[in-house]
GROMACS .gro file of C-alpha atoms in nm:
model
  196
    1SER     CA    1  -0.714  -1.009   0.711
    2THR     CA    2  -1.022  -0.942   0.920
    3SER     CA    3  -1.102  -0.987   1.288
    4THR     CA    4  -1.281  -0.832   1.585
    5GLY     CA    5  -0.954  -0.821   1.777
    6GLY     CA    6  -0.628  -0.999   1.843
    7ALA     CA    7  -0.516  -1.043   1.482
    8GLN     CA    8  -0.178  -0.876   1.509
    9ASP     CA    9   0.199  -0.919   1.536
   10TYR     CA   10   0.282  -1.084   1.202
   11ALA     CA   11   0.635  -1.140   1.071
   12PHE     CA   12   0.741  -1.220   0.715
   13ASP     CA   13   1.110  -1.305   0.673
   14ASP     CA   14   1.284  -1.385   0.342
   15CYS     CA   15   0.954  -1.404   0.155
   16ILE     CA   16   0.889  -1.337  -0.215
   17PHE     CA   17   0.553  -1.195  -0.328
   18THR     CA   18   0.467  -1.249  -0.697
   19GLY     CA   19   0.162  -1.289  -0.919
   20ASN     CA   20  -0.127  -1.060  -1.014
   21TRP     CA   21  -0.359  -0.962  -0.729
   22ARG     CA   22  -0.601  -0.686  -0.636
   23TYR     CA   23  -0.425  -0.643  -0.298
   24GLY     CA   24  -0.135  -0.816  -0.128
   25ALA     CA   25  -0.283  -0.752   0.218
   26ASN     CA   26  -0.629  -0.596   0.252
   27LEU     CA   27  -0.677  -0.511   0.619
   28THR     CA   28  -1.026  -0.471   0.769
   29GLY     CA   29  -1.195  -0.514   1.104
   30GLY     CA   30  -1.176  -0.359   1.448
   31ASN     CA   31  -0.883  -0.308   1.684
   32ASN     CA   32  -0.645  -0.545   1.507
   33ASN     CA   33  -0.405  -0.580   1.215
   34SER     CA   34  -0.115  -0.411   1.393
   35GLU     CA   35   0.255  -0.489   1.417
   36TRP     CA   36   0.343  -0.625   1.072
   37HIS     CA   37   0.712  -0.678   1.003
   38PHE     CA   38   0.871  -0.758   0.667
   39GLY     CA   39   1.241  -0.850   0.679
   40ARG     CA   40   1.451  -0.914   0.366
   41CYS     CA   41   1.136  -0.966   0.158
   42SER     CA   42   1.100  -0.915  -0.218
   43TRP     CA   43   0.806  -0.810  -0.434
   44ALA     CA   44   0.789  -0.874  -0.808
   45GLY     CA   45   0.416  -0.897  -0.871
   46LYS     CA   46   0.140  -0.667  -0.986
   47TRP     CA   47  -0.152  -0.542  -0.775
   48GLN     CA   48  -0.366  -0.238  -0.711
   49SER     CA   49  -0.178  -0.192  -0.383
   50PHE     CA   50   0.028  -0.435  -0.180
   51LEU     CA   51  -0.057  -0.308   0.171
   52TYR     CA   52  -0.410  -0.165   0.164
   53VAL     CA   53  -0.629  -0.013   0.436
   54GLY     CA   54  -0.951   0.138   0.299
   55THR     CA   55  -1.207   0.371   0.457
   56ALA     CA   56  -1.483   0.118   0.537
   57ASN     CA   57  -1.465  -0.120   0.835
   58THR     CA   58  -1.114  -0.006   0.930
   59SER     CA   59  -0.958   0.182   1.218
   60ASP     CA   60  -0.679   0.417   1.318
   61GLN     CA   61  -0.573   0.135   1.551
   62PHE     CA   62  -0.404  -0.030   1.252
   63LEU     CA   63  -0.050   0.064   1.355
   64ASN     CA   64   0.316  -0.026   1.316
   65TYR     CA   65   0.432  -0.158   0.980
   66TRP     CA   66   0.806  -0.220   0.941
   67PHE     CA   67   0.993  -0.298   0.618
   68ASP     CA   68   1.363  -0.376   0.668
   69HIS     CA   69   1.616  -0.454   0.391
   70CYS     CA   70   1.339  -0.525   0.140
   71LYS     CA   71   1.330  -0.514  -0.242
   72TYR     CA   72   1.016  -0.377  -0.403
   73TRP     CA   73   1.063  -0.449  -0.773
   74SER     CA   74   0.715  -0.363  -0.897
   75SER     CA   75   0.539  -0.073  -1.070
   76SER     CA   76   0.236  -0.103  -0.841
   77ILE     CA   77   0.146   0.096  -0.531
   78TRP     CA   78   0.333  -0.036  -0.228
   79ILE     CA   79   0.131   0.119   0.058
   80ASP     CA   80  -0.218   0.274   0.039
   81MET     CA   81  -0.369   0.358   0.378
   82ALA     CA   82  -0.681   0.560   0.456
   83LYS     CA   83  -0.667   0.468   0.826
   84GLY     CA   84  -0.388   0.384   1.065
   85GLY     CA   85  -0.020   0.442   1.012
   86ASN     CA   86   0.321   0.448   1.179
   87ILE     CA   87   0.520   0.308   0.887
   88LYS     CA   88   0.896   0.256   0.891
   89LEU     CA   89   1.119   0.159   0.595
   90THR     CA   90   1.489   0.089   0.650
   91ASP     CA   91   1.746   0.022   0.377
   92CYS     CA   92   1.493  -0.079   0.111
   93ASP     CA   93   1.530  -0.073  -0.269
   94VAL     CA   94   1.267   0.001  -0.534
   95SER     CA   95   1.396  -0.093  -0.879
   96GLY     CA   96   1.218  -0.097  -1.214
   97TYR     CA   97   0.941   0.134  -1.090
   98GLU     CA   98   0.790   0.240  -1.424
   99PRO     CA   99   0.411   0.282  -1.410
  100ALA     CA  100   0.229   0.381  -1.731
  101ALA     CA  101  -0.023   0.608  -1.550
  102GLN     CA  102   0.020   0.847  -1.257
  103THR     CA  103   0.101   0.631  -0.955
  104TYR     CA  104   0.233   0.712  -0.610
  105LEU     CA  105   0.437   0.445  -0.434
  106PHE     CA  106   0.308   0.557  -0.093
  107ASN     CA  107  -0.049   0.687  -0.045
  108LEU     CA  108  -0.131   0.823   0.300
  109ARG     CA  109  -0.495   0.918   0.270
  110GLY     CA  110  -0.758   1.061   0.502
  111ARG     CA  111  -0.765   1.407   0.660
  112SER     CA  112  -0.895   1.300   1.001
  113HIS     CA  113  -0.677   1.070   1.209
  114ALA     CA  114  -0.618   1.002   1.578
  115ARG     CA  115  -0.310   1.155   1.740
  116GLY     CA  116   0.003   0.943   1.736
  117VAL     CA  117  -0.105   0.757   1.420
  118CYS     CA  118   0.043   0.962   1.137
  119SER     CA  119   0.411   0.874   1.114
  120PHE     CA  120   0.602   0.769   0.803
  121LYS     CA  121   0.981   0.736   0.817
  122ALA     CA  122   1.209   0.606   0.541
  123SER     CA  123   1.583   0.571   0.598
  124GLY     CA  124   1.827   0.457   0.331
  125LEU     CA  125   1.551   0.410   0.074
  126ARG     CA  126   1.650   0.399  -0.296
  127VAL     CA  127   1.386   0.442  -0.568
  128GLU     CA  128   1.425   0.423  -0.946
  129GLN     CA  129   1.154   0.651  -1.086
  130LYS     CA  130   1.173   0.529  -1.445
  131THR     CA  131   0.878   0.710  -1.605
  132ARG     CA  132   0.720   1.054  -1.574
  133PHE     CA  133   0.428   0.883  -1.392
  134ALA     CA  134   0.646   0.733  -1.117
  135GLY     CA  135   0.548   0.937  -0.811
  136LEU     CA  136   0.691   0.881  -0.467
  137MET     CA  137   0.425   1.000  -0.221
  138TYR     CA  138   0.069   1.129  -0.206
  139CYS     CA  139  -0.027   1.249   0.143
  140GLU     CA  140  -0.348   1.394   0.289
  141TRP     CA  141  -0.250   1.366   0.656
  142GLU     CA  142  -0.356   1.670   0.859
  143GLN     CA  143  -0.087   1.616   1.124
  144GLY     CA  144   0.201   1.388   1.215
  145ASN     CA  145   0.547   1.336   1.066
  146ILE     CA  146   0.683   1.242   0.724
  147GLY     CA  147   1.057   1.185   0.711
  148PHE     CA  148   1.304   1.071   0.445
  149LYS     CA  149   1.666   1.039   0.558
  150ASP     CA  150   1.968   0.940   0.345
  151CYS     CA  151   1.740   0.844   0.056
  152ASP     CA  152   1.829   0.843  -0.314
  153PHE     CA  153   1.575   0.910  -0.590
  154SER     CA  154   1.831   1.030  -0.847
  155SER     CA  155   1.901   0.726  -1.067
  156GLN     CA  156   1.686   0.863  -1.352
  157ALA     CA  157   1.764   1.234  -1.305
  158TYR     CA  158   1.944   1.240  -1.641
  159GLN     CA  159   1.622   1.149  -1.827
  160PRO     CA  160   1.443   1.426  -2.025
  161PHE     CA  161   1.121   1.361  -1.827
  162ALA     CA  162   1.286   1.388  -1.485
  163ALA     CA  163   1.216   1.756  -1.415
  164GLY     CA  164   0.845   1.712  -1.486
  165VAL     CA  165   0.783   1.415  -1.258
  166MET     CA  166   0.527   1.494  -0.986
  167SER     CA  167   0.728   1.314  -0.721
  168ALA     CA  168   0.540   1.419  -0.408
  169LEU     CA  169   0.201   1.577  -0.347
  170PHE     CA  170   0.099   1.691   0.002
  171SER     CA  171  -0.264   1.805   0.026
  172PRO     CA  172  -0.399   1.808   0.385
  173GLY     CA  173  -0.708   2.023   0.323
  174ASP     CA  174  -0.791   2.291   0.580
  175SER     CA  175  -0.497   2.220   0.810
  176SER     CA  176  -0.124   2.277   0.819
  177GLY     CA  177  -0.057   1.912   0.740
  178ALA     CA  178   0.214   1.679   0.860
  179GLN     CA  179   0.568   1.797   0.925
  180VAL     CA  180   0.770   1.694   0.618
  181VAL     CA  181   1.149   1.653   0.624
  182PHE     CA  182   1.387   1.538   0.350
  183ASP     CA  183   1.730   1.506   0.514
  184ASN     CA  184   2.042   1.435   0.306
  185CYS     CA  185   1.836   1.304   0.012
  186GLN     CA  186   1.885   1.311  -0.365
  187ILE     CA  187   1.547   1.426  -0.496
  188MET     CA  188   1.411   1.400  -0.851
  189GLY     CA  189   1.110   1.584  -0.995
  190ARG     CA  190   0.869   1.830  -0.834
  191HIS     CA  191   0.704   1.846  -0.492
  192HIS     CA  192   0.368   2.018  -0.452
  193TYR     CA  193   0.237   2.142  -0.117
  194THR     CA  194  -0.116   2.276  -0.067
  195THR     CA  195  -0.305   2.365   0.252
  196GLY     CA  196  -0.633   2.531   0.339
   0.00000   0.00000   0.00000
């Protein structure tokens, strides 16, 4: 999806995404690609990342991505963003997440972002982390908010590999990083926080 402006406000309802792709949505361009809503959608394909925003020809104006009552049944990266943000997930399910190499479901990259961009909130999210490589989040954001509320990552906690899973890695460089909150969540594996 590329444009010099105006390409925004997309809605996907009751859609199924399958097949093998490099990206599901590769967003580039100027002040565009904002307001994407996915309602009751399902993913069962394989890709490098479904929602991808790279570093070249992109902008922090790529904002507002909502996923409501969705099923992500893939072992691929769901969201990988080097620019933009404000992501909300509500009552979603990730089943059969079993990557064979270290993978993070959510990648929030880039250590320099505009104010009001860096917000990631997940409420009622359930994730099956079925291998020791099944990470939840990798985050480089230097500011903003990361919040998980009423989420359950415990389905595989009985597995011998569970304690060693690198579930979340927060590495904002020479800043304090985003505010991170896990509220009423069942967590599996380790979380690693580093700052400058």
